[in-house]
mmCIF file of C-alpha atoms in Angstrom:
data_model
loop_
_atom_site.group_PDB
_atom_site.id
_atom_site.type_symbol
_atom_site.label_atom_id
_atom_site.label_comp_id
_atom_site.label_asym_id
_atom_site.label_seq_id
_atom_site.Cartn_x
_atom_site.Cartn_y
_atom_site.Cartn_z
ATOM 1 C CA MET G 1 -6.055 -39.801 22.505
ATOM 2 C CA ASN G 2 -5.864 -43.562 22.973
ATOM 3 C CA GLN G 3 -2.987 -43.047 25.428
ATOM 4 C CA ILE G 4 -5.121 -40.656 27.486
ATOM 5 C CA VAL G 5 -7.838 -43.317 27.703
ATOM 6 C CA ASN G 6 -5.268 -45.965 28.669
ATOM 7 C CA ASN G 7 -3.846 -43.762 31.415
ATOM 8 C CA ASN G 8 -7.285 -42.964 32.821
ATOM 9 C CA TYR G 9 -8.333 -46.608 32.804
ATOM 10 C CA CYS G 10 -5.241 -47.523 34.824
ATOM 11 C CA LYS G 11 -6.704 -45.468 37.683
ATOM 12 C CA ILE G 12 -9.981 -47.400 37.825
ATOM 13 C CA LYS G 13 -10.369 -49.669 40.867
ATOM 14 C CA PRO G 14 -12.996 -52.347 41.724
ATOM 15 C CA LEU G 15 -13.902 -50.298 44.823
ATOM 16 C CA LEU G 16 -15.913 -48.054 42.498
ATOM 17 C CA LEU G 17 -18.497 -50.829 42.348
ATOM 18 C CA LEU G 18 -19.322 -50.526 46.056
ATOM 19 C CA LEU G 19 -21.344 -47.282 45.962
ATOM 20 C CA PRO G 20 -23.804 -48.229 43.165
ATOM 21 C CA LEU G 21 -24.257 -51.704 44.668
ATOM 22 C CA PHE G 22 -24.870 -50.150 48.090
ATOM 23 C CA ILE G 23 -27.510 -47.799 46.645
ATOM 24 C CA ILE G 24 -29.244 -50.694 44.863
ATOM 25 C CA GLY G 25 -29.251 -52.640 48.146
ATOM 26 C CA THR G 26 -30.636 -49.616 49.991
ATOM 27 C CA ILE G 27 -33.462 -49.260 47.461
ATOM 28 C CA GLY G 28 -34.287 -52.947 47.827
ATOM 29 C CA PHE G 29 -34.277 -52.665 51.624
ATOM 30 C CA GLY G 30 -36.509 -49.595 51.443
ATOM 31 C CA LEU G 31 -38.999 -51.485 49.274
ATOM 32 C CA PHE G 32 -38.918 -54.344 51.780
ATOM 33 C CA LEU G 33 -39.640 -52.035 54.702
ATOM 34 C CA SER G 34 -42.577 -50.475 52.847
ATOM 35 C CA ASN G 35 -43.981 -53.892 51.836
ATOM 36 C CA SER G 36 -43.448 -52.981 48.186
ATOM 37 C CA LEU G 37 -41.469 -55.982 46.993
ATOM 38 C CA SER G 38 -44.592 -57.517 45.447
ATOM 39 C CA VAL G 39 -45.608 -56.559 41.908
ATOM 40 C CA LYS G 40 -48.662 -54.683 43.174
ATOM 41 C CA GLY G 41 -46.691 -52.935 45.911
ATOM 42 C CA TYR G 42 -43.930 -51.913 43.506
ATOM 43 C CA ILE G 43 -46.419 -50.402 41.050
ATOM 44 C CA GLU G 44 -48.226 -48.500 43.789
ATOM 45 C CA VAL G 45 -45.052 -47.049 45.279
ATOM 46 C CA ASN G 46 -44.195 -45.681 41.817
ATOM 47 C CA ARG G 47 -47.668 -44.427 40.887
ATOM 48 C CA SER G 48 -47.594 -40.820 42.085
ATOM 49 C CA SER G 49 -44.013 -40.077 40.976
ATOM 50 C CA PHE G 50 -44.609 -41.698 37.596
ATOM 51 C CA LEU G 51 -47.738 -39.661 36.903
ATOM 52 C CA TYR G 52 -46.093 -36.445 38.106
ATOM 53 C CA ILE G 53 -42.981 -36.798 35.908
ATOM 54 C CA ASN G 54 -44.911 -38.076 32.915
ATOM 55 C CA HIS G 55 -47.450 -35.250 33.138
ATOM 56 C CA HIS G 56 -44.812 -32.497 33.352
ATOM 57 C CA VAL G 57 -42.317 -33.830 30.792
ATOM 58 C CA GLY G 58 -44.356 -36.034 28.472
ATOM 59 C CA CYS G 59 -46.103 -32.965 27.053
ATOM 60 C CA TYR G 60 -42.977 -32.346 24.927
ATOM 61 C CA PRO G 61 -43.215 -35.460 22.753
ATOM 62 C CA THR G 62 -40.772 -34.502 19.989
ATOM 63 C CA VAL G 63 -37.976 -33.639 22.427
ATOM 64 C CA VAL G 64 -38.380 -36.641 24.726
ATOM 65 C CA TYR G 65 -38.816 -39.077 21.850
ATOM 66 C CA ASN G 66 -35.529 -37.969 20.291
ATOM 67 C CA LEU G 67 -33.696 -37.987 23.622
ATOM 68 C CA THR G 68 -35.012 -41.397 24.641
ATOM 69 C CA GLN G 69 -33.360 -42.952 21.572
ATOM 70 C CA ALA G 70 -30.018 -42.552 23.382
ATOM 71 C CA GLY G 71 -30.998 -45.725 25.218
ATOM 72 C CA ASP G 72 -30.912 -47.624 21.933
ATOM 73 C CA ALA G 73 -27.427 -49.148 21.611
ATOM 74 C CA LEU G 74 -27.595 -48.922 17.804
ATOM 75 C CA VAL G 75 -28.157 -45.166 17.998
ATOM 76 C CA PHE G 76 -25.747 -44.268 20.811
ATOM 77 C CA LEU G 77 -22.859 -46.502 19.687
ATOM 78 C CA SER G 78 -23.291 -45.292 16.109
ATOM 79 C CA LEU G 79 -22.880 -41.711 17.345
ATOM 80 C CA LEU G 80 -19.616 -42.776 18.968
ATOM 81 C CA SER G 81 -18.400 -44.869 16.029
ATOM 82 C CA ILE G 82 -15.769 -42.321 14.980
ATOM 83 C CA LEU G 83 -13.985 -42.913 18.311
ATOM 84 C CA PHE G 84 -13.278 -46.447 17.098
ATOM 85 C CA VAL G 85 -10.503 -45.014 14.922
ATOM 86 C CA TYR G 86 -8.879 -42.804 17.543
ATOM 87 C CA THR G 87 -9.548 -44.631 20.828
ATOM 88 C CA PRO G 88 -9.857 -48.403 20.252
ATOM 89 C CA LYS G 89 -9.224 -48.931 23.983
ATOM 90 C CA LEU G 90 -12.459 -47.074 24.659
ATOM 91 C CA TRP G 91 -14.270 -49.406 22.293
ATOM 92 C CA GLU G 92 -12.857 -52.437 24.114
ATOM 93 C CA ALA G 93 -14.617 -51.179 27.244
ATOM 94 C CA LEU G 94 -17.786 -50.241 25.325
ATOM 95 C CA ILE G 95 -18.103 -53.706 23.774
ATOM 96 C CA THR G 96 -17.487 -55.513 27.065
ATOM 97 C CA GLY G 97 -19.753 -53.233 29.071
ATOM 98 C CA SER G 98 -22.515 -53.517 26.468
ATOM 99 C CA LEU G 99 -22.383 -57.314 26.599
ATOM 100 C CA PHE G 100 -22.768 -57.219 30.385
ATOM 101 C CA SER G 101 -25.598 -54.696 30.114
ATOM 102 C CA LEU G 102 -27.430 -56.973 27.687
ATOM 103 C CA LEU G 103 -26.946 -59.963 30.012
ATOM 104 C CA PHE G 104 -28.114 -58.113 33.125
ATOM 105 C CA THR G 105 -31.093 -56.585 31.304
ATOM 106 C CA VAL G 106 -32.394 -59.930 30.065
ATOM 107 C CA VAL G 107 -31.834 -61.774 33.354
ATOM 108 C CA ILE G 108 -33.253 -59.143 35.712
ATOM 109 C CA LYS G 109 -36.294 -58.414 33.547
ATOM 110 C CA ASN G 110 -37.155 -62.122 33.387
ATOM 111 C CA VAL G 111 -36.672 -62.564 37.137
ATOM 112 C CA PHE G 112 -38.971 -59.721 38.223
ATOM 113 C CA SER G 113 -41.504 -59.562 35.340
ATOM 114 C CA ILE G 114 -43.052 -56.228 36.366
ATOM 115 C CA PRO G 115 -45.899 -55.035 34.078
ATOM 116 C CA ARG G 116 -45.195 -51.723 32.356
ATOM 117 C CA PRO G 117 -47.257 -48.601 33.156
ATOM 118 C CA ALA G 118 -49.446 -49.056 30.068
ATOM 119 C CA ALA G 119 -50.462 -52.460 31.424
ATOM 120 C CA SER G 120 -51.086 -51.160 34.951
ATOM 121 C CA PHE G 121 -52.674 -47.715 34.653
ATOM 122 C CA ASP G 122 -55.539 -46.214 32.664
ATOM 123 C CA ASN G 123 -53.810 -45.168 29.425
ATOM 124 C CA HIS G 124 -55.906 -41.990 29.290
ATOM 125 C CA THR G 125 -54.333 -40.688 32.518
ATOM 126 C CA PHE G 126 -50.776 -40.289 31.211
ATOM 127 C CA PHE G 127 -48.804 -39.538 28.067
ATOM 128 C CA ILE G 128 -47.663 -42.374 25.802
ATOM 129 C CA VAL G 129 -45.134 -41.178 23.250
ATOM 130 C CA GLY G 130 -44.268 -43.579 20.451
ATOM 131 C CA GLU G 131 -45.089 -47.251 20.702
ATOM 132 C CA ARG G 132 -47.394 -48.393 23.506
ATOM 133 C CA LEU G 133 -45.389 -50.879 25.580
ATOM 134 C CA ALA G 134 -47.451 -53.135 27.813
ATOM 135 C CA ALA G 135 -45.387 -56.292 28.405
ATOM 136 C CA SER G 136 -44.249 -57.551 31.816
ATOM 137 C CA ASN G 137 -40.646 -56.430 31.447
ATOM 138 C CA SER G 138 -40.637 -52.994 33.045
ATOM 139 C CA PHE G 139 -37.964 -53.520 35.722
ATOM 140 C CA PRO G 140 -35.281 -52.405 35.191
ATOM 141 C CA SER G 141 -35.177 -49.968 32.280
ATOM 142 C CA GLY G 142 -32.992 -51.441 29.545
ATOM 143 C CA HIS G 143 -32.583 -48.017 27.938
ATOM 144 C CA SER G 144 -31.273 -46.617 31.228
ATOM 145 C CA ILE G 145 -28.824 -49.496 31.569
ATOM 146 C CA THR G 146 -27.521 -48.864 28.048
ATOM 147 C CA VAL G 147 -27.205 -45.100 28.555
ATOM 148 C CA PHE G 148 -25.277 -45.378 31.810
ATOM 149 C CA THR G 149 -23.083 -48.229 30.593
ATOM 150 C CA ILE G 150 -21.900 -46.084 27.690
ATOM 151 C CA LEU G 151 -21.678 -42.809 29.633
ATOM 152 C CA THR G 152 -19.737 -44.466 32.472
ATOM 153 C CA VAL G 153 -17.182 -45.825 30.017
ATOM 154 C CA LEU G 154 -16.885 -42.361 28.440
ATOM 155 C CA MET G 155 -16.711 -40.632 31.809
ATOM 156 C CA PHE G 156 -13.747 -42.629 33.074
ATOM 157 C CA ALA G 157 -12.056 -42.565 29.673
ATOM 158 C CA PHE G 158 -12.014 -38.767 29.465
ATOM 159 C CA MET G 159 -11.931 -37.827 33.154
ATOM 160 C CA PRO G 160 -9.926 -34.566 33.498
ATOM 161 C CA SER G 161 -6.585 -34.853 35.266
ATOM 162 C CA ASN G 162 -7.168 -31.518 37.021
ATOM 163 C CA LYS G 163 -8.933 -32.245 40.317
ATOM 164 C CA ARG G 164 -10.851 -28.963 40.155
ATOM 165 C CA TYR G 165 -12.680 -30.126 37.036
ATOM 166 C CA LYS G 166 -13.260 -33.768 37.986
ATOM 167 C CA VAL G 167 -16.307 -33.179 40.192
ATOM 168 C CA GLY G 168 -17.956 -30.901 37.648
ATOM 169 C CA PHE G 169 -17.280 -33.347 34.818
ATOM 170 C CA TYR G 170 -18.639 -36.246 36.888
ATOM 171 C CA ILE G 171 -21.810 -34.332 37.792
ATOM 172 C CA LEU G 172 -22.322 -33.255 34.157
ATOM 173 C CA ILE G 173 -22.126 -36.839 32.880
ATOM 174 C CA ILE G 174 -24.435 -38.190 35.596
ATOM 175 C CA LEU G 175 -27.029 -35.451 35.042
ATOM 176 C CA THR G 176 -26.897 -36.000 31.285
ATOM 177 C CA GLY G 177 -27.477 -39.703 31.822
ATOM 178 C CA LEU G 178 -30.408 -39.040 34.157
ATOM 179 C CA VAL G 179 -32.023 -36.723 31.607
ATOM 180 C CA PHE G 180 -31.788 -39.457 28.968
ATOM 181 C CA ALA G 181 -32.941 -42.132 31.413
ATOM 182 C CA PHE G 182 -35.980 -40.264 32.758
ATOM 183 C CA THR G 183 -37.298 -39.747 29.239
ATOM 184 C CA ARG G 184 -38.410 -43.372 29.642
ATOM 185 C CA VAL G 185 -40.865 -42.145 32.278
ATOM 186 C CA ALA G 186 -41.847 -39.192 30.092
ATOM 187 C CA VAL G 187 -42.780 -41.462 27.167
ATOM 188 C CA GLY G 188 -44.820 -43.697 29.467
ATOM 189 C CA ALA G 189 -42.587 -46.767 29.134
ATOM 190 C CA HIS G 190 -41.151 -47.123 32.675
ATOM 191 C CA TYR G 191 -41.630 -46.313 36.346
ATOM 192 C CA PRO G 192 -39.131 -43.988 38.075
ATOM 193 C CA LEU G 193 -37.557 -46.825 40.074
ATOM 194 C CA ASP G 194 -37.071 -48.805 36.835
ATOM 195 C CA VAL G 195 -34.989 -45.915 35.585
ATOM 196 C CA ILE G 196 -33.045 -45.316 38.806
ATOM 197 C CA VAL G 197 -32.095 -48.966 39.270
ATOM 198 C CA GLY G 198 -31.397 -49.321 35.545
ATOM 199 C CA SER G 199 -29.032 -46.345 35.731
ATOM 200 C CA LEU G 200 -27.178 -47.902 38.676
ATOM 201 C CA VAL G 201 -26.929 -51.274 36.928
ATOM 202 C CA GLY G 202 -25.618 -49.498 33.810
ATOM 203 C CA TYR G 203 -23.020 -47.709 35.930
ATOM 204 C CA VAL G 204 -21.909 -51.095 37.282
ATOM 205 C CA CYS G 205 -21.740 -52.538 33.752
ATOM 206 C CA GLY G 206 -19.655 -49.589 32.602
ATOM 207 C CA ILE G 207 -17.158 -50.075 35.425
ATOM 208 C CA ILE G 208 -16.982 -53.832 34.788
ATOM 209 C CA GLY G 209 -16.395 -53.213 31.083
ATOM 210 C CA THR G 210 -13.669 -50.704 31.884
ATOM 211 C CA LEU G 211 -11.951 -52.991 34.397
ATOM 212 C CA ILE G 212 -11.939 -55.903 31.956
ATOM 213 C CA ALA G 213 -10.611 -53.703 29.145
ATOM 214 C CA LYS G 214 -7.918 -52.481 31.522
ATOM 215 C CA ASN G 215 -6.770 -55.901 32.740
ATOM 216 C CA TYR G 216 -7.439 -58.286 29.847
ATOM 217 C CA GLY G 217 -6.872 -58.239 26.112
ATOM 218 C CA PHE G 218 -9.999 -59.950 24.789
ATOM 219 C CA TRP G 219 -10.602 -57.218 22.208
ATOM 220 C CA GLN G 220 -7.063 -56.055 21.455
ATOM 221 C CA TRP G 221 -7.381 -57.422 17.931
ATOM 222 C CA ILE G 222 -9.600 -54.463 17.045
ATOM 223 C CA HIS G 223 -6.452 -52.293 17.172
ATOM 224 C CA ASN G 224 -5.094 -54.158 14.153
ATOM 225 C CA ARG G 225 -6.120 -52.592 10.842
ATOM 226 C CA LYS G 226 -6.190 -55.944 9.073
ATOM 227 C CA TYR G 227 -9.464 -56.608 10.907
ATOM 228 C CA TYR G 228 -11.048 -53.349 9.750
ATOM 229 C CA PRO G 229 -13.167 -55.166 7.108
ATOM 230 C CA VAL G 230 -15.101 -56.775 9.982
ATOM 231 C CA PHE G 231 -16.067 -53.353 11.278
ATOM 232 C CA ILE G 232 -16.620 -51.931 7.808
ATOM 233 C CA VAL G 233 -19.275 -54.599 7.282
ATOM 234 C CA LEU G 234 -20.676 -54.078 10.796
ATOM 235 C CA PHE G 235 -20.937 -50.308 10.430
ATOM 236 C CA PHE G 236 -22.434 -50.695 6.960
ATOM 237 C CA VAL G 237 -25.154 -52.974 8.345
ATOM 238 C CA CYS G 238 -25.803 -50.460 11.141
ATOM 239 C CA SER G 239 -26.139 -47.735 8.501
ATOM 240 C CA ILE G 240 -28.797 -49.759 6.685
ATOM 241 C CA LEU G 241 -30.667 -50.293 9.955
ATOM 242 C CA LEU G 242 -30.580 -46.573 10.663
ATOM 243 C CA VAL G 243 -31.901 -45.784 7.173
ATOM 244 C CA HIS G 244 -34.787 -48.118 7.951
ATOM 245 C CA ARG G 245 -35.384 -46.275 11.254
ATOM 246 C CA ILE G 246 -35.312 -42.931 9.443
ATOM 247 C CA MET G 247 -37.902 -44.153 6.949
ATOM 248 C CA GLU G 248 -40.100 -45.339 9.808
ATOM 249 C CA ARG G 249 -39.830 -42.452 12.289
ATOM 250 C CA ASN G 250 -37.711 -39.682 10.707
ATOM 251 C CA LEU G 251 -36.089 -38.552 13.957
ATOM 252 C CA VAL G 252 -33.215 -36.058 14.048
ATOM 253 C CA VAL G 253 -31.122 -38.306 16.297
ATOM 254 C CA TYR G 254 -31.181 -41.052 13.635
ATOM 255 C CA TYR G 255 -29.730 -38.667 11.070
ATOM 256 C CA LEU G 256 -26.931 -37.710 13.465
ATOM 257 C CA SER G 257 -26.059 -41.356 14.096
ATOM 258 C CA PHE G 258 -26.187 -42.124 10.378
ATOM 259 C CA ILE G 259 -23.855 -39.222 9.521
ATOM 260 C CA SER G 260 -21.409 -40.348 12.199
ATOM 261 C CA LEU G 261 -21.396 -43.870 10.766
ATOM 262 C CA ILE G 262 -20.791 -42.648 7.214
ATOM 263 C CA ILE G 263 -17.855 -40.522 8.359
ATOM 264 C CA THR G 264 -16.443 -43.513 10.243
ATOM 265 C CA LEU G 265 -16.883 -45.817 7.257
ATOM 266 C CA ILE G 266 -15.022 -43.394 4.997
ATOM 267 C CA LYS G 267 -12.241 -42.995 7.560
ATOM 268 C CA ILE G 268 -11.589 -46.672 8.302
ATOM 269 C CA THR G 269 -11.936 -47.655 4.639
ATOM 270 C CA LYS G 270 -9.224 -45.136 3.722
ATOM 271 C CA LEU G 271 -6.998 -46.401 6.531
ATOM 272 C CA TYR G 272 -7.476 -50.010 5.454
ATOM 273 C CA VAL G 273 -6.796 -49.274 1.785
ATOM 274 C CA LYS G 274 -3.710 -47.288 2.771
ATOM 275 C CA LYS G 275 -2.444 -50.221 4.838
ATOM 276 C CA THR G 276 -2.941 -52.780 2.065
ATOM 277 C CA SER G 277 -1.586 -50.620 -0.762
#
Protein backbone atom coordinates (compact mmCIF):
# COMPACT_ATOMS: atom_id res chain seq x y z
CA MET A 1 0.00 0.00 0.00
CA ASN A 2 2.85 2.37 0.80
CA GLN A 3 4.21 1.83 -2.73
CA ILE A 4 0.84 2.82 -4.21
CA VAL A 5 0.95 6.06 -2.22
CA ASN A 6 4.55 6.70 -3.32
CA ASN A 7 3.66 6.16 -6.97
CA ASN A 8 0.64 8.46 -6.77
CA TYR A 9 2.62 11.20 -5.04
CA CYS A 10 5.20 11.12 -7.83
CA LYS A 11 2.47 12.39 -10.17
CA ILE A 12 1.67 15.48 -8.10
CA LYS A 13 2.83 18.77 -9.63
CA PRO A 14 2.96 22.34 -8.19
CA LEU A 15 0.58 23.43 -10.99
CA LEU A 16 -2.23 21.93 -8.90
CA LEU A 17 -1.91 24.95 -6.63
CA LEU A 18 -3.00 27.37 -9.37
CA LEU A 19 -6.74 26.56 -9.44
CA PRO A 20 -7.46 26.92 -5.69
CA LEU A 21 -5.34 30.09 -5.53
CA PHE A 22 -7.18 31.48 -8.56
CA ILE A 23 -10.56 30.78 -6.93
CA ILE A 24 -9.45 32.45 -3.69
CA GLY A 25 -8.30 35.48 -5.71
CA THR A 26 -11.61 35.55 -7.58
CA ILE A 27 -13.56 35.51 -4.31
CA GLY A 28 -11.44 38.36 -2.98
CA PHE A 29 -11.96 40.36 -6.18
CA GLY A 30 -15.70 39.72 -6.02
CA LEU A 31 -15.80 41.02 -2.44
CA PHE A 32 -13.86 44.09 -3.56
CA LEU A 33 -16.28 44.81 -6.39
CA SER A 34 -19.25 44.52 -4.02
CA ASN A 35 -17.60 46.75 -1.38
CA SER A 36 -17.61 43.82 1.04
CA LEU A 37 -13.97 43.77 2.10
CA SER A 38 -14.82 45.58 5.34
CA VAL A 39 -15.91 43.57 8.38
CA LYS A 40 -19.45 44.94 8.15
CA GLY A 41 -19.64 44.35 4.40
CA TYR A 42 -18.33 40.79 4.72
CA ILE A 43 -20.91 39.92 7.38
CA GLU A 44 -23.75 41.40 5.36
CA VAL A 45 -22.81 39.59 2.16
CA ASN A 46 -22.95 36.31 4.12
CA ARG A 47 -26.13 37.03 6.09
CA SER A 48 -28.83 35.55 3.86
CA SER A 49 -26.88 32.43 2.83
CA PHE A 50 -25.80 31.79 6.42
CA LEU A 51 -29.35 31.99 7.76
CA TYR A 52 -30.71 29.84 4.92
CA ILE A 53 -28.17 27.01 5.38
CA ASN A 54 -28.28 27.16 9.16
CA HIS A 55 -32.09 27.07 9.21
CA HIS A 56 -32.35 24.07 6.87
CA VAL A 57 -29.48 21.96 8.24
CA GLY A 58 -29.04 23.10 11.83
CA CYS A 59 -32.35 21.48 12.77
CA TYR A 60 -30.53 18.11 12.83
CA PRO A 61 -28.22 18.84 15.77
CA THR A 62 -27.05 15.29 16.56
CA VAL A 63 -26.00 14.58 12.96
CA VAL A 64 -24.26 17.89 12.29
CA TYR A 65 -22.52 17.93 15.66
CA ASN A 66 -21.00 14.51 15.02
CA LEU A 67 -20.03 15.38 11.45
CA THR A 68 -18.49 18.72 12.38
CA GLN A 69 -15.98 16.93 14.64
CA ALA A 70 -14.18 15.82 11.46
CA GLY A 71 -12.66 19.30 11.49
CA ASP A 72 -10.93 18.49 14.77
CA ALA A 73 -7.44 17.21 13.91
CA LEU A 74 -7.40 14.99 17.02
CA VAL A 75 -10.56 13.21 15.86
CA PHE A 76 -9.83 12.92 12.13
CA LEU A 77 -6.15 11.94 12.45
CA SER A 78 -7.03 9.43 15.16
CA LEU A 79 -9.49 7.79 12.75
CA LEU A 80 -6.65 7.48 10.25
CA SER A 81 -4.05 6.34 12.79
CA ILE A 82 -4.06 2.73 11.55
CA LEU A 83 -2.70 3.96 8.19
CA PHE A 84 0.47 4.95 10.05
CA VAL A 85 1.47 1.27 10.03
CA TYR A 86 0.72 0.54 6.39
CA THR A 87 1.34 3.88 4.64
CA PRO A 88 3.95 5.94 6.53
CA LYS A 89 4.46 8.03 3.36
CA LEU A 90 0.86 9.17 3.70
CA TRP A 91 1.55 10.22 7.27
CA GLU A 92 4.58 12.24 6.14
CA ALA A 93 2.21 14.30 3.99
CA LEU A 94 -0.46 14.46 6.73
CA ILE A 95 2.01 15.79 9.31
CA THR A 96 3.48 18.39 6.95
CA GLY A 97 0.11 19.49 5.60
CA SER A 98 -1.32 19.75 9.12
CA LEU A 99 1.54 21.98 10.23
CA PHE A 100 0.90 24.31 7.29
CA SER A 101 -2.84 24.29 7.99
CA LEU A 102 -2.19 25.29 11.60
CA LEU A 103 0.14 28.10 10.48
CA PHE A 104 -2.27 29.46 7.86
CA THR A 105 -5.24 29.22 10.23
CA VAL A 106 -3.56 31.22 12.98
CA VAL A 107 -2.10 33.87 10.66
CA ILE A 108 -5.18 34.48 8.51
CA LYS A 109 -7.59 34.55 11.46
CA ASN A 110 -5.43 37.13 13.25
CA VAL A 111 -5.09 39.26 10.11
CA PHE A 112 -8.82 39.53 9.34
CA SER A 113 -10.40 39.23 12.83
CA ILE A 114 -13.97 38.74 11.59
CA PRO A 115 -16.58 38.36 14.39
CA ARG A 116 -18.40 35.03 14.35
CA PRO A 117 -22.14 34.83 13.61
CA ALA A 118 -23.03 34.58 17.31
CA ALA A 119 -21.32 37.94 17.83
CA SER A 120 -22.99 39.55 14.81
CA PHE A 121 -26.57 38.26 14.63
CA ASP A 122 -29.43 37.88 17.09
CA ASN A 123 -28.77 34.42 18.57
CA HIS A 124 -32.50 33.67 18.59
CA THR A 125 -32.67 33.85 14.78
CA PHE A 126 -30.46 30.84 14.05
CA PHE A 127 -29.42 27.47 15.43
CA ILE A 128 -26.38 27.19 17.70
CA VAL A 129 -25.35 23.58 18.19
CA GLY A 130 -22.77 22.90 20.88
CA GLU A 131 -20.64 25.67 22.30
CA ARG A 132 -21.59 29.26 21.48
CA LEU A 133 -18.58 30.76 19.69
CA ALA A 134 -18.50 34.55 19.59
CA ALA A 135 -14.84 35.56 19.21
CA SER A 136 -13.43 37.60 16.31
CA ASN A 137 -11.80 34.67 14.55
CA SER A 138 -14.45 33.56 12.08
CA PHE A 139 -12.49 33.87 8.82
CA PRO A 140 -11.46 31.38 7.62
CA SER A 141 -12.94 28.22 9.12
CA GLY A 142 -10.16 26.27 10.82
CA HIS A 143 -12.26 23.11 10.79
CA SER A 144 -12.69 23.42 7.02
CA ILE A 145 -8.95 23.90 6.56
CA THR A 146 -8.24 20.77 8.61
CA VAL A 147 -10.84 18.67 6.78
CA PHE A 148 -9.61 19.59 3.31
CA THR A 149 -5.94 19.32 4.23
CA ILE A 150 -6.48 15.72 5.32
CA LEU A 151 -8.89 14.78 2.53
CA THR A 152 -6.61 16.27 -0.14
CA VAL A 153 -3.68 14.20 1.12
CA LEU A 154 -5.90 11.09 1.10
CA MET A 155 -7.33 11.90 -2.31
CA PHE A 156 -3.97 12.11 -4.06
CA ALA A 157 -2.60 9.16 -2.10
CA PHE A 158 -5.35 6.78 -3.23
CA MET A 159 -6.29 8.29 -6.60
CA PRO A 160 -7.36 5.42 -8.92
CA SER A 161 -5.05 4.69 -11.83
CA ASN A 162 -8.04 4.07 -14.12
CA LYS A 163 -8.97 7.39 -15.73
CA ARG A 164 -12.66 6.46 -15.81
CA TYR A 165 -12.78 6.41 -12.01
CA LYS A 166 -10.57 9.43 -11.29
CA VAL A 167 -13.23 12.08 -11.86
CA GLY A 168 -15.81 10.23 -9.78
CA PHE A 169 -13.32 9.66 -6.96
CA TYR A 170 -12.28 13.33 -7.03
CA ILE A 171 -15.89 14.54 -6.93
CA LEU A 172 -16.73 12.12 -4.08
CA ILE A 173 -13.85 13.38 -1.92
CA ILE A 174 -14.64 17.05 -2.60
CA LEU A 175 -18.35 16.60 -1.86
CA THR A 176 -17.55 14.70 1.33
CA GLY A 177 -15.26 17.52 2.42
CA LEU A 178 -17.91 20.14 1.66
CA VAL A 179 -20.49 18.24 3.72
CA PHE A 180 -18.11 18.21 6.68
CA ALA A 181 -17.12 21.84 6.13
CA PHE A 182 -20.65 23.25 5.83
CA THR A 183 -21.62 21.68 9.15
CA ARG A 184 -19.74 24.68 10.56
CA VAL A 185 -22.51 26.87 9.15
CA ALA A 186 -25.16 24.45 10.40
CA VAL A 187 -23.88 24.64 13.99
CA GLY A 188 -23.80 28.44 13.82
CA ALA A 189 -20.02 28.78 14.08
CA HIS A 190 -19.08 30.19 10.64
CA TYR A 191 -20.30 32.09 7.60
CA PRO A 192 -20.47 30.28 4.23
CA LEU A 193 -17.50 32.19 2.82
CA ASP A 194 -15.44 31.23 5.90
CA VAL A 195 -16.06 27.62 4.97
CA ILE A 196 -15.46 28.00 1.22
CA VAL A 197 -12.18 29.87 1.63
CA GLY A 198 -11.14 27.55 4.46
CA SER A 199 -11.75 24.55 2.20
CA LEU A 200 -9.60 26.09 -0.55
CA VAL A 201 -6.81 26.93 1.90
CA GLY A 202 -6.98 23.36 3.23
CA TYR A 203 -6.72 22.03 -0.33
CA VAL A 204 -3.60 24.16 -0.81
CA CYS A 205 -2.13 22.89 2.48
CA GLY A 206 -2.80 19.31 1.45
CA ILE A 207 -0.99 19.78 -1.87
CA ILE A 208 1.94 21.53 -0.16
CA GLY A 209 2.19 18.71 2.38
CA THR A 210 2.11 16.13 -0.40
CA LEU A 211 4.74 17.93 -2.49
CA ILE A 212 7.09 18.24 0.48
CA ALA A 213 6.60 14.58 1.41
CA LYS A 214 7.32 13.68 -2.20
CA ASN A 215 10.50 15.73 -2.58
CA TYR A 216 12.05 15.86 0.90
CA GLY A 217 12.70 13.37 3.66
CA PHE A 218 11.97 15.41 6.79
CA TRP A 219 9.77 12.67 8.25
CA GLN A 220 11.36 9.54 6.81
CA TRP A 221 12.44 8.51 10.30
CA ILE A 222 8.84 7.53 11.07
CA HIS A 223 9.36 4.52 8.75
CA ASN A 224 11.89 3.12 11.21
CA ARG A 225 10.33 0.89 13.86
CA LYS A 226 12.89 1.89 16.47
CA TYR A 227 11.02 5.20 16.74
CA TYR A 228 7.66 3.53 17.32
CA PRO A 229 7.79 4.30 21.09
CA VAL A 230 7.43 7.99 20.19
CA PHE A 231 4.16 7.27 18.43
CA ILE A 232 3.03 4.77 21.05
CA VAL A 233 3.24 7.55 23.62
CA LEU A 234 1.63 10.06 21.23
CA PHE A 235 -1.29 7.78 20.38
CA PHE A 236 -1.72 6.88 24.05
CA VAL A 237 -2.00 10.57 24.96
CA CYS A 238 -4.51 11.06 22.14
CA SER A 239 -6.52 8.14 23.53
CA ILE A 240 -6.67 9.81 26.94
CA LEU A 241 -7.81 13.06 25.33
CA LEU A 242 -10.54 11.23 23.46
CA VAL A 243 -11.72 9.53 26.66
CA HIS A 244 -12.01 12.99 28.17
CA ARG A 245 -14.05 14.14 25.13
CA ILE A 246 -16.30 11.10 25.44
CA MET A 247 -16.94 11.87 29.11
CA GLU A 248 -17.79 15.46 28.21
CA ARG A 249 -19.93 15.03 25.08
CA ASN A 250 -20.41 11.28 24.44
CA LEU A 251 -20.42 11.55 20.65
CA VAL A 252 -20.33 8.49 18.38
CA VAL A 253 -17.45 9.90 16.32
CA TYR A 254 -15.25 10.03 19.45
CA TYR A 255 -15.82 6.33 20.06
CA LEU A 256 -14.84 5.53 16.47
CA SER A 257 -11.62 7.54 16.77
CA PHE A 258 -10.83 5.94 20.13
CA ILE A 259 -11.33 2.41 18.75
CA SER A 260 -9.07 3.21 15.80
CA LEU A 261 -6.36 4.45 18.15
CA ILE A 262 -6.55 1.35 20.35
CA ILE A 263 -6.24 -0.92 17.32
CA THR A 264 -3.24 1.11 16.13
CA LEU A 265 -1.60 1.01 19.55
CA ILE A 266 -1.94 -2.77 19.71
CA LYS A 267 -0.57 -3.13 16.18
CA ILE A 268 2.51 -0.92 16.51
CA THR A 269 3.30 -2.24 19.99
CA LYS A 270 3.35 -5.79 18.61
CA LEU A 271 5.54 -4.72 15.71
CA TYR A 272 7.96 -2.94 18.03
CA VAL A 273 8.18 -5.86 20.45
CA LYS A 274 8.72 -8.23 17.53
CA LYS A 275 11.56 -6.04 16.24
CA THR A 276 13.33 -5.84 19.60
CA SER A 277 12.89 -9.50 20.54
